[in-house]
Amino acid sequence: MGFDTRQLLSEAKAEVPSVESPQAYFHKVANLKGVYCVALNRPKAKNAISTTMLQFLMHENRLTVLIFYSSTPGSFCAGADLIERRSMSDEQVRDFLTRLRLVFSRIENLAFATICAIDGPALGGGLELALTCDFRICARDVTKISFPEVRLGIIPGAGGTQRAPRLIGVTKTKELIFTGRSLTALDALELGLVDYVSDASQTAFERALKLAEEMAHSAPLALRAAKLAISRSCELPLESALDHERRCYEPLLQSKDRIEALDAFREKRKPMFIGM
């Protein structure tokens, strides 16, 4: 099934209220069942993460694939809002970091697949947000991906020092954070920090839609079970991990979608999954 990305972007932006636009908004992807997006919508602040945006991201919806992207072409997320941070008390900063940790942990533990589409700078907290997702896709022309915190007298405080080593290793993470070095999209791909770099003719969001389309044809309950099974694969001994996999498999035996898939195979047609 194909879709017109330009039409989708137009429809998505039309959903944003013209008066007092939200700092992030949620919308469905046309023609892709179960695929939704969270659009970061603070273009004047380069989608810096504010307390108001955090309140929005605390909301969780039932879906199959969730894509995080910027509503502004050529941007993503510049991390914490330093202008806002300058006026915050130490206690307010502590509260912000606590809530940021909670939100990012909830994104990481969402039952469905998550994709981060990086079409512009991903700095500090913006990169940390990307690390909470299952997949990271970057536009080919992106040149600023970094943890700049040590140059600001702090350290990554929303999981960067913990999630990055699990992805690219301890030594490479130390180099990134100790130097505050900016990476290009291709640098990040080579390092393993992102999973895909879009073609020159497409945006990261368009590439994310393509990946989401492939997932949209799968059974929703099976996708969730697979994510749950894989999520503990590296933290458990093999035998315990295999037991965990079996526990994830077991509920699917009684699902209507499993029966539908078997019937569809016998009848030589595409299955119609309902998430039950």
mmCIF file of C-alpha atoms in Angstrom:
data_model
loop_
_atom_site.group_PDB
_atom_site.id
_atom_site.type_symbol
_atom_site.label_atom_id
_atom_site.label_comp_id
_atom_site.label_asym_id
_atom_site.label_seq_id
_atom_site.Cartn_x
_atom_site.Cartn_y
_atom_site.Cartn_z
ATOM 1 C CA MET A 1 0.000 0.000 0.000
ATOM 2 C CA GLY A 2 1.434 3.368 -0.985
ATOM 3 C CA PHE A 3 0.838 6.826 0.402
ATOM 4 C CA ASP A 4 1.528 10.428 -0.527
ATOM 5 C CA THR A 5 3.940 11.791 2.082
ATOM 6 C CA ARG A 6 3.406 15.404 1.060
ATOM 7 C CA GLN A 7 -0.340 14.989 1.453
ATOM 8 C CA LEU A 8 0.204 13.365 4.845
ATOM 9 C CA LEU A 9 2.391 16.231 6.056
ATOM 10 C CA SER A 10 -0.199 18.732 4.858
ATOM 11 C CA GLU A 11 -2.993 16.903 6.655
ATOM 12 C CA ALA A 12 -0.934 16.556 9.818
ATOM 13 C CA LYS A 13 -0.144 20.257 10.000
ATOM 14 C CA ALA A 14 -3.783 21.103 9.378
ATOM 15 C CA GLU A 15 -4.642 19.341 12.638
ATOM 16 C CA VAL A 16 -2.605 21.811 14.671
ATOM 17 C CA PRO A 17 -4.785 24.613 16.125
ATOM 18 C CA SER A 18 -3.890 27.976 14.636
ATOM 19 C CA VAL A 19 -4.241 29.742 17.988
ATOM 20 C CA GLU A 20 -1.749 28.882 20.727
ATOM 21 C CA SER A 21 -0.336 25.823 18.969
ATOM 22 C CA PRO A 22 0.653 22.921 21.247
ATOM 23 C CA GLN A 23 4.354 22.250 21.757
ATOM 24 C CA ALA A 24 3.814 18.699 20.572
ATOM 25 C CA TYR A 25 0.793 17.108 18.964
ATOM 26 C CA PHE A 26 -0.445 13.616 18.192
ATOM 27 C CA HIS A 27 -1.895 12.531 14.857
ATOM 28 C CA LYS A 28 -2.735 9.418 12.874
ATOM 29 C CA VAL A 29 -0.986 8.511 9.635
ATOM 30 C CA ALA A 30 -3.480 8.328 6.779
ATOM 31 C CA ASN A 31 -3.859 4.902 5.134
ATOM 32 C CA LEU A 32 -1.586 3.114 7.622
ATOM 33 C CA LYS A 33 -3.546 1.221 10.257
ATOM 34 C CA GLY A 34 -2.202 1.622 13.776
ATOM 35 C CA VAL A 35 0.552 4.092 12.806
ATOM 36 C CA TYR A 36 0.590 7.423 14.657
ATOM 37 C CA CYS A 37 3.017 10.295 15.142
ATOM 38 C CA VAL A 38 4.117 12.722 17.825
ATOM 39 C CA ALA A 39 5.152 15.948 16.101
ATOM 40 C CA LEU A 40 7.523 18.202 18.052
ATOM 41 C CA ASN A 41 6.185 21.696 17.474
ATOM 42 C CA ARG A 42 8.417 24.419 18.954
ATOM 43 C CA PRO A 43 10.166 25.707 15.810
ATOM 44 C CA LYS A 44 11.266 29.027 17.352
ATOM 45 C CA ALA A 45 13.095 27.125 20.096
ATOM 46 C CA LYS A 46 14.364 24.398 17.719
ATOM 47 C CA ASN A 47 11.986 21.983 19.488
ATOM 48 C CA ALA A 48 13.858 22.331 22.772
ATOM 49 C CA ILE A 49 12.254 20.166 25.428
ATOM 50 C CA SER A 50 10.205 22.288 27.835
ATOM 51 C CA THR A 51 8.119 21.395 30.879
ATOM 52 C CA THR A 52 4.923 21.869 28.814
ATOM 53 C CA MET A 53 6.130 19.446 26.142
ATOM 54 C CA LEU A 54 6.913 16.919 28.875
ATOM 55 C CA GLN A 55 3.326 17.096 30.078
ATOM 56 C CA PHE A 56 2.159 16.193 26.576
ATOM 57 C CA LEU A 57 4.556 13.276 26.152
ATOM 58 C CA MET A 58 3.267 11.725 29.392
ATOM 59 C CA HIS A 59 0.106 10.793 27.453
ATOM 60 C CA GLU A 60 0.097 7.265 26.045
ATOM 61 C CA ASN A 61 -2.205 5.972 23.305
ATOM 62 C CA ARG A 62 -3.032 2.519 21.978
ATOM 63 C CA LEU A 63 -1.341 1.955 18.643
ATOM 64 C CA THR A 64 1.070 -0.242 16.681
ATOM 65 C CA VAL A 65 3.841 2.154 15.592
ATOM 66 C CA LEU A 66 4.644 5.624 16.931
ATOM 67 C CA ILE A 67 6.935 8.013 15.038
ATOM 68 C CA PHE A 68 8.574 11.017 16.708
ATOM 69 C CA TYR A 69 9.451 13.819 14.280
ATOM 70 C CA SER A 70 9.536 17.603 13.968
ATOM 71 C CA SER A 71 6.664 19.478 12.370
ATOM 72 C CA THR A 72 9.247 21.931 10.994
ATOM 73 C CA PRO A 73 11.236 20.746 7.934
ATOM 74 C CA GLY A 74 14.975 20.464 8.538
ATOM 75 C CA SER A 75 14.830 20.260 12.325
ATOM 76 C CA PHE A 76 14.450 17.797 15.173
ATOM 77 C CA CYS A 77 15.206 18.635 18.823
ATOM 78 C CA ALA A 78 17.866 20.889 20.335
ATOM 79 C CA GLY A 79 17.607 19.370 23.809
ATOM 80 C CA ALA A 80 16.752 21.230 27.005
ATOM 81 C CA ASP A 81 15.486 24.787 26.639
ATOM 82 C CA LEU A 82 18.506 26.751 27.929
ATOM 83 C CA ILE A 83 16.594 30.037 28.011
ATOM 84 C CA GLU A 84 13.968 28.440 30.245
ATOM 85 C CA ARG A 85 16.680 26.655 32.242
ATOM 86 C CA ARG A 86 18.432 29.953 33.067
ATOM 87 C CA SER A 87 15.345 31.187 34.929
ATOM 88 C CA MET A 88 14.766 27.920 36.831
ATOM 89 C CA SER A 89 15.770 27.349 40.450
ATOM 90 C CA ASP A 90 17.919 24.337 41.368
ATOM 91 C CA GLU A 91 14.813 22.618 42.711
ATOM 92 C CA GLN A 92 12.949 23.246 39.463
ATOM 93 C CA VAL A 93 15.859 21.773 37.484
ATOM 94 C CA ARG A 94 15.805 18.675 39.699
ATOM 95 C CA ASP A 95 12.058 18.324 39.189
ATOM 96 C CA PHE A 96 12.477 18.756 35.413
ATOM 97 C CA LEU A 97 15.147 16.041 35.266
ATOM 98 C CA THR A 98 13.008 13.681 37.344
ATOM 99 C CA ARG A 99 10.034 14.106 35.033
ATOM 100 C CA LEU A 100 12.248 13.870 31.938
ATOM 101 C CA ARG A 101 13.605 10.563 33.192
ATOM 102 C CA LEU A 102 10.071 9.306 33.819
ATOM 103 C CA VAL A 103 8.841 10.319 30.355
ATOM 104 C CA PHE A 104 11.853 8.893 28.522
ATOM 105 C CA SER A 105 11.588 5.635 30.470
ATOM 106 C CA ARG A 106 7.918 5.394 29.532
ATOM 107 C CA ILE A 107 8.743 5.972 25.850
ATOM 108 C CA GLU A 108 11.456 3.300 26.004
ATOM 109 C CA ASN A 109 9.031 0.837 27.609
ATOM 110 C CA LEU A 110 6.063 1.484 25.319
ATOM 111 C CA ALA A 111 4.530 -1.818 24.244
ATOM 112 C CA PHE A 112 4.509 -0.904 20.540
ATOM 113 C CA ALA A 113 7.285 -0.035 18.084
ATOM 114 C CA THR A 114 8.759 3.470 18.176
ATOM 115 C CA ILE A 115 10.725 5.268 15.450
ATOM 116 C CA CYS A 116 12.610 8.545 15.742
ATOM 117 C CA ALA A 117 12.907 10.571 12.514
ATOM 118 C CA ILE A 118 15.837 12.996 12.783
ATOM 119 C CA ASP A 119 15.611 15.667 10.083
ATOM 120 C CA GLY A 120 17.793 18.238 11.825
ATOM 121 C CA PRO A 121 20.093 18.796 14.819
ATOM 122 C CA ALA A 122 19.717 16.236 17.630
ATOM 123 C CA LEU A 123 21.524 17.755 20.585
ATOM 124 C CA GLY A 124 21.673 16.699 24.228
ATOM 125 C CA GLY A 125 18.171 15.811 25.364
ATOM 126 C CA GLY A 126 17.076 15.566 21.726
ATOM 127 C CA LEU A 127 19.605 12.786 21.142
ATOM 128 C CA GLU A 128 18.593 11.203 24.448
ATOM 129 C CA LEU A 129 14.975 11.180 23.238
ATOM 130 C CA ALA A 130 16.115 9.407 20.056
ATOM 131 C CA LEU A 131 17.917 6.767 22.125
ATOM 132 C CA THR A 132 14.661 5.787 23.842
ATOM 133 C CA CYS A 133 13.142 4.695 20.522
ATOM 134 C CA ASP A 134 13.443 1.269 18.896
ATOM 135 C CA PHE A 135 14.740 2.746 15.632
ATOM 136 C CA ARG A 136 16.564 5.967 14.741
ATOM 137 C CA ILE A 137 16.446 7.281 11.171
ATOM 138 C CA CYS A 138 18.472 10.322 10.149
ATOM 139 C CA ALA A 139 18.306 12.589 7.112
ATOM 140 C CA ARG A 140 21.451 12.433 5.011
ATOM 141 C CA ASP A 141 22.180 16.170 5.318
ATOM 142 C CA VAL A 142 22.092 16.323 9.140
ATOM 143 C CA THR A 143 25.426 17.569 10.512
ATOM 144 C CA LYS A 144 24.773 18.163 14.206
ATOM 145 C CA ILE A 145 24.264 15.108 16.390
ATOM 146 C CA SER A 146 25.941 15.456 19.756
ATOM 147 C CA PHE A 147 26.036 15.474 23.544
ATOM 148 C CA PRO A 148 27.295 19.048 24.166
ATOM 149 C CA GLU A 149 26.562 19.066 27.920
ATOM 150 C CA VAL A 150 30.132 18.991 29.267
ATOM 151 C CA ARG A 151 30.799 22.225 27.387
ATOM 152 C CA LEU A 152 27.905 23.722 29.364
ATOM 153 C CA GLY A 153 29.203 22.593 32.743
ATOM 154 C CA ILE A 154 26.843 19.598 33.119
ATOM 155 C CA ILE A 155 26.470 16.023 31.868
ATOM 156 C CA PRO A 156 23.692 14.308 29.890
ATOM 157 C CA GLY A 157 20.970 13.974 32.519
ATOM 158 C CA ALA A 158 18.177 12.118 30.726
ATOM 159 C CA GLY A 159 19.798 8.730 30.149
ATOM 160 C CA GLY A 160 22.531 9.567 27.653
ATOM 161 C CA THR A 161 25.340 8.232 29.844
ATOM 162 C CA GLN A 162 23.438 4.957 30.277
ATOM 163 C CA ARG A 163 21.595 4.264 27.011
ATOM 164 C CA ALA A 164 24.416 5.247 24.638
ATOM 165 C CA PRO A 165 26.930 2.707 26.076
ATOM 166 C CA ARG A 166 24.343 -0.042 25.666
ATOM 167 C CA LEU A 167 24.097 0.899 22.000
ATOM 168 C CA ILE A 168 27.635 1.814 20.910
ATOM 169 C CA GLY A 169 29.842 0.713 23.801
ATOM 170 C CA VAL A 170 31.493 2.465 26.743
ATOM 171 C CA THR A 171 34.630 3.809 25.030
ATOM 172 C CA LYS A 172 32.825 5.389 22.071
ATOM 173 C CA THR A 173 30.266 6.935 24.428
ATOM 174 C CA LYS A 174 33.028 8.436 26.579
ATOM 175 C CA GLU A 175 34.617 9.998 23.518
ATOM 176 C CA LEU A 176 31.312 11.505 22.366
ATOM 177 C CA ILE A 177 30.450 12.938 25.764
ATOM 178 C CA PHE A 178 33.950 13.986 26.873
ATOM 179 C CA THR A 179 34.568 15.934 23.644
ATOM 180 C CA GLY A 180 31.037 17.158 22.880
ATOM 181 C CA ARG A 181 31.894 16.408 19.237
ATOM 182 C CA SER A 182 29.220 16.872 16.563
ATOM 183 C CA LEU A 183 28.534 13.942 14.244
ATOM 184 C CA THR A 184 27.101 13.942 10.747
ATOM 185 C CA ALA A 185 24.368 11.496 9.800
ATOM 186 C CA LEU A 186 26.882 9.175 8.143
ATOM 187 C CA ASP A 187 29.205 9.387 11.176
ATOM 188 C CA ALA A 188 26.303 8.392 13.430
ATOM 189 C CA LEU A 189 25.381 5.506 11.125
ATOM 190 C CA GLU A 190 28.946 4.176 11.106
ATOM 191 C CA LEU A 191 29.081 4.455 14.899
ATOM 192 C CA GLY A 192 25.779 2.616 15.294
ATOM 193 C CA LEU A 193 24.036 5.559 16.902
ATOM 194 C CA VAL A 194 21.386 5.605 14.144
ATOM 195 C CA ASP A 195 19.991 2.660 12.193
ATOM 196 C CA TYR A 196 19.235 4.215 8.798
ATOM 197 C CA VAL A 197 20.208 7.296 6.805
ATOM 198 C CA SER A 198 17.624 8.400 4.271
ATOM 199 C CA ASP A 199 18.379 8.775 0.579
ATOM 200 C CA ALA A 200 19.273 12.270 -0.610
ATOM 201 C CA SER A 201 15.847 12.571 -2.213
ATOM 202 C CA GLN A 202 13.838 11.835 0.943
ATOM 203 C CA THR A 203 13.504 13.080 4.502
ATOM 204 C CA ALA A 204 14.044 10.986 7.600
ATOM 205 C CA PHE A 205 10.304 11.209 8.242
ATOM 206 C CA GLU A 206 9.550 9.781 4.802
ATOM 207 C CA ARG A 207 11.995 6.920 5.448
ATOM 208 C CA ALA A 208 10.350 6.355 8.846
ATOM 209 C CA LEU A 209 6.944 6.103 7.175
ATOM 210 C CA LYS A 210 8.324 3.459 4.837
ATOM 211 C CA LEU A 211 9.572 1.374 7.779
ATOM 212 C CA ALA A 212 6.275 1.893 9.637
ATOM 213 C CA GLU A 213 4.357 0.742 6.549
ATOM 214 C CA GLU A 214 6.226 -2.565 6.601
ATOM 215 C CA MET A 215 5.346 -3.058 10.282
ATOM 216 C CA ALA A 216 1.696 -2.050 9.783
ATOM 217 C CA HIS A 217 0.996 -5.301 7.938
ATOM 218 C CA SER A 218 1.977 -7.381 10.986
ATOM 219 C CA ALA A 219 -0.360 -8.595 13.733
ATOM 220 C CA PRO A 220 -0.450 -5.927 16.493
ATOM 221 C CA LEU A 221 -0.411 -8.401 19.389
ATOM 222 C CA ALA A 222 2.477 -10.304 17.822
ATOM 223 C CA LEU A 223 4.475 -7.079 17.376
ATOM 224 C CA ARG A 224 3.998 -6.225 21.036
ATOM 225 C CA ALA A 225 4.901 -9.735 22.156
ATOM 226 C CA ALA A 226 8.027 -9.678 19.995
ATOM 227 C CA LYS A 227 9.151 -6.349 21.461
ATOM 228 C CA LEU A 228 8.553 -7.603 24.997
ATOM 229 C CA ALA A 229 10.509 -10.786 24.305
ATOM 230 C CA ILE A 230 13.460 -9.010 22.673
ATOM 231 C CA SER A 231 13.617 -6.312 25.360
ATOM 232 C CA ARG A 232 15.071 -8.694 27.935
ATOM 233 C CA SER A 233 17.214 -10.790 25.595
ATOM 234 C CA CYS A 234 20.529 -9.262 26.667
ATOM 235 C CA GLU A 235 19.889 -8.937 30.393
ATOM 236 C CA LEU A 236 18.938 -12.553 31.186
ATOM 237 C CA PRO A 237 20.910 -15.813 31.031
ATOM 238 C CA LEU A 238 19.941 -17.730 27.889
ATOM 239 C CA GLU A 239 17.725 -20.336 29.573
ATOM 240 C CA SER A 240 15.867 -17.656 31.547
ATOM 241 C CA ALA A 241 15.526 -15.586 28.372
ATOM 242 C CA LEU A 242 14.058 -18.585 26.532
ATOM 243 C CA ASP A 243 11.527 -18.999 29.348
ATOM 244 C CA HIS A 244 10.655 -15.314 28.966
ATOM 245 C CA GLU A 245 10.195 -15.788 25.216
ATOM 246 C CA ARG A 246 7.790 -18.682 25.874
ATOM 247 C CA ARG A 247 5.753 -16.547 28.289
ATOM 248 C CA CYS A 248 5.466 -13.877 25.583
ATOM 249 C CA TYR A 249 4.417 -16.467 23.009
ATOM 250 C CA GLU A 250 1.776 -18.197 25.139
ATOM 251 C CA PRO A 251 -1.023 -15.544 25.005
ATOM 252 C CA LEU A 252 -0.831 -15.453 21.203
ATOM 253 C CA LEU A 253 -2.017 -19.045 20.957
ATOM 254 C CA GLN A 254 -5.530 -17.949 21.927
ATOM 255 C CA SER A 255 -5.602 -14.777 19.823
ATOM 256 C CA LYS A 256 -8.103 -14.232 17.031
ATOM 257 C CA ASP A 257 -5.306 -12.798 14.878
ATOM 258 C CA ARG A 258 -3.410 -16.092 14.974
ATOM 259 C CA ILE A 259 -6.469 -17.994 13.745
ATOM 260 C CA GLU A 260 -7.065 -15.313 11.109
ATOM 261 C CA ALA A 261 -3.472 -15.697 9.844
ATOM 262 C CA LEU A 262 -3.870 -19.480 9.512
ATOM 263 C CA ASP A 263 -7.218 -19.108 7.743
ATOM 264 C CA ALA A 264 -5.811 -16.461 5.393
ATOM 265 C CA PHE A 265 -2.860 -18.702 4.504
ATOM 266 C CA ARG A 266 -5.196 -21.589 3.676
ATOM 267 C CA GLU A 267 -7.484 -19.337 1.642
ATOM 268 C CA LYS A 268 -4.560 -17.643 -0.137
ATOM 269 C CA ARG A 269 -5.522 -14.093 0.906
ATOM 270 C CA LYS A 270 -4.072 -11.335 3.068
ATOM 271 C CA PRO A 271 -4.983 -11.571 6.776
ATOM 272 C CA MET A 272 -7.174 -8.886 8.357
ATOM 273 C CA PHE A 273 -5.748 -8.368 11.840
ATOM 274 C CA ILE A 274 -7.854 -6.732 14.546
ATOM 275 C CA GLY A 275 -5.432 -6.739 17.489
ATOM 276 C CA MET A 276 -7.314 -9.384 19.450
#
